[in-house]
């Protein structure tokens, strides 16, 4: 990848977690980490250095962190023909609809419908794709 990669691809499914990746999808230095469920459709492209993680990794509450309790998790669904621009981060509970494009350096914290261009921190719909 001529853009530059900052790591190798890393895919991790915790105990009882599922990761389902459709056909003809491509990843460049992407991290996919599931505690619960991550489903990625067909023809999905992840630009350089994307991260897709279905849990918070650590609790927000300090007491819970001290007790080594897990963070919250929620499934992620990325539908067919989605393109995540480089350095995009997709967090727990998000669904990204068919043919949506997410701009580089975006943080996806809420679900996005299909056929839109979205971007920013947090990612918001910029316009419809026709």
Tab-separated table of C-alpha atoms in Angstrom:
chain	number	residue	atom	x	y	z
A	1	UNK	CA	0.000	0.000	0.000
A	2	UNK	CA	1.648	3.231	-1.130
A	3	UNK	CA	-0.092	5.330	1.563
A	4	UNK	CA	1.944	3.699	4.324
A	5	UNK	CA	0.952	1.101	6.844
A	6	UNK	CA	1.647	1.395	10.560
A	7	UNK	CA	1.070	-2.284	11.467
A	8	UNK	CA	0.102	-5.671	10.080
A	9	UNK	CA	-3.534	-6.729	9.846
A	10	UNK	CA	-4.728	-8.089	13.185
A	11	UNK	CA	-7.942	-10.064	13.658
A	12	UNK	CA	-8.965	-11.167	17.146
A	13	UNK	CA	-12.138	-12.943	18.276
A	14	UNK	CA	-12.559	-13.353	22.016
A	15	UNK	CA	-14.143	-16.379	23.635
A	16	UNK	CA	-17.642	-16.950	22.161
A	17	UNK	CA	-17.201	-13.988	19.767
A	18	UNK	CA	-17.788	-14.143	16.033
A	19	UNK	CA	-16.144	-12.372	13.130
A	20	UNK	CA	-17.744	-12.907	9.728
A	21	UNK	CA	-16.104	-11.414	6.643
A	22	UNK	CA	-17.804	-11.563	3.249
A	23	UNK	CA	-16.130	-12.288	-0.045
A	24	UNK	CA	-13.902	-9.919	-1.986
A	25	UNK	CA	-13.241	-7.589	0.962
A	26	UNK	CA	-9.857	-5.905	1.366
A	27	UNK	CA	-7.905	-4.720	4.380
A	28	UNK	CA	-4.669	-2.738	4.732
A	29	UNK	CA	-3.168	-2.788	8.233
A	30	UNK	CA	-6.685	-3.125	9.665
A	31	UNK	CA	-7.423	-4.204	13.242
A	32	UNK	CA	-10.657	-6.160	13.787
A	33	UNK	CA	-11.299	-7.057	17.418
A	34	UNK	CA	-14.530	-8.730	18.567
A	35	UNK	CA	-15.757	-9.483	22.053
A	36	UNK	CA	-19.282	-10.147	20.791
A	37	UNK	CA	-19.840	-9.919	17.007
A	38	UNK	CA	-18.463	-8.149	13.946
A	39	UNK	CA	-20.049	-8.858	10.563
A	40	UNK	CA	-18.448	-7.411	7.449
A	41	UNK	CA	-20.228	-7.772	4.123
A	42	UNK	CA	-19.024	-8.422	0.589
A	43	UNK	CA	-16.792	-6.001	-1.324
A	44	UNK	CA	-15.907	-3.941	1.754
A	45	UNK	CA	-12.703	-1.896	1.547
A	46	UNK	CA	-10.808	-0.732	4.614
A	47	UNK	CA	-8.179	1.881	3.850
A	48	UNK	CA	-4.822	1.924	5.586
A	49	UNK	CA	-4.793	1.599	9.380
A	50	UNK	CA	-8.527	1.246	10.122
A	51	UNK	CA	-9.719	-0.118	13.478
A	52	UNK	CA	-13.021	-1.955	14.056
A	53	UNK	CA	-13.718	-2.837	17.692
A	54	UNK	CA	-17.031	-3.947	19.230
A	55	UNK	CA	-16.187	-3.142	22.855
A	56	UNK	CA	-14.830	-0.383	25.066
A	57	UNK	CA	-11.864	-2.551	26.129
A	58	UNK	CA	-12.100	-1.078	29.644
A	59	UNK	CA	-15.028	0.237	31.715
A	60	UNK	CA	-15.615	3.968	32.013
A	61	UNK	CA	-16.204	3.610	35.760
A	62	UNK	CA	-12.912	3.635	37.722
A	63	UNK	CA	-14.224	1.170	40.328
A	64	UNK	CA	-15.027	-1.331	37.576
A	65	UNK	CA	-11.558	-0.857	36.063
A	66	UNK	CA	-9.959	-1.566	39.453
A	67	UNK	CA	-11.985	-4.791	39.624
A	68	UNK	CA	-10.781	-5.742	36.096
A	69	UNK	CA	-14.346	-5.914	34.830
A	70	UNK	CA	-14.876	-5.883	31.055
A	71	UNK	CA	-15.978	-2.830	29.109
A	72	UNK	CA	-19.357	-2.696	27.397
A	73	UNK	CA	-19.769	-4.358	24.016
A	74	UNK	CA	-22.315	-4.295	21.188
A	75	UNK	CA	-22.267	-5.929	17.724
A	76	UNK	CA	-20.974	-4.160	14.629
A	77	UNK	CA	-22.455	-4.699	11.165
A	78	UNK	CA	-20.782	-3.317	8.048
A	79	UNK	CA	-22.913	-4.060	5.002
A	80	UNK	CA	-21.870	-4.691	1.378
A	81	UNK	CA	-19.810	-2.276	-0.736
A	82	UNK	CA	-18.800	-0.025	2.181
A	83	UNK	CA	-15.517	1.889	1.893
A	84	UNK	CA	-13.795	3.014	5.096
A	85	UNK	CA	-11.157	5.650	4.377
A	86	UNK	CA	-7.714	5.400	5.961
A	87	UNK	CA	-7.439	5.697	9.744
A	88	UNK	CA	-11.184	5.270	10.257
A	89	UNK	CA	-12.258	3.883	13.645
A	90	UNK	CA	-15.585	2.033	13.987
A	91	UNK	CA	-16.824	1.563	17.560
A	92	UNK	CA	-19.323	-0.743	19.269
A	93	UNK	CA	-22.977	-0.940	18.294
A	94	UNK	CA	-22.552	0.618	14.853
A	95	UNK	CA	-24.263	-0.475	11.648
A	96	UNK	CA	-22.995	0.976	8.374
A	97	UNK	CA	-25.407	0.580	5.458
A	98	UNK	CA	-24.712	-0.642	1.911
A	99	UNK	CA	-22.472	1.460	-0.333
A	100	UNK	CA	-21.653	4.038	2.330
A	101	UNK	CA	-18.267	5.766	2.180
A	102	UNK	CA	-16.625	6.988	5.382
A	103	UNK	CA	-13.991	9.706	4.918
A	104	UNK	CA	-10.418	9.293	6.134
A	105	UNK	CA	-9.673	9.920	9.825
A	106	UNK	CA	-13.311	9.518	10.866
A	107	UNK	CA	-14.615	8.160	14.165
A	108	UNK	CA	-17.852	6.206	13.653
A	109	UNK	CA	-19.761	6.140	16.946
A	110	UNK	CA	-23.334	5.959	15.581
A	111	UNK	CA	-24.956	3.960	12.807
A	112	UNK	CA	-24.963	5.304	9.255
A	113	UNK	CA	-27.578	4.530	6.587
A	114	UNK	CA	-26.728	3.187	3.163
A	115	UNK	CA	-25.628	5.297	0.206
A	116	UNK	CA	-24.132	8.228	2.094
A	117	UNK	CA	-20.777	9.926	2.386
A	118	UNK	CA	-19.972	10.464	6.054
A	119	UNK	CA	-16.985	11.856	7.884
A	120	UNK	CA	-15.654	13.613	10.932
A	121	UNK	CA	-15.275	13.078	14.653
A	122	UNK	CA	-17.871	11.884	15.315
A	123	UNK	CA	-18.767	10.853	11.770
A	124	UNK	CA	-21.836	12.600	10.377
A	125	UNK	CA	-23.620	12.371	7.059
A	126	UNK	CA	-22.133	14.824	4.559
A	127	UNK	CA	-24.309	13.978	1.575
A	128	UNK	CA	-26.215	11.233	-0.199
A	129	UNK	CA	-24.443	9.122	-2.818
A	130	UNK	CA	-26.566	8.556	-5.931
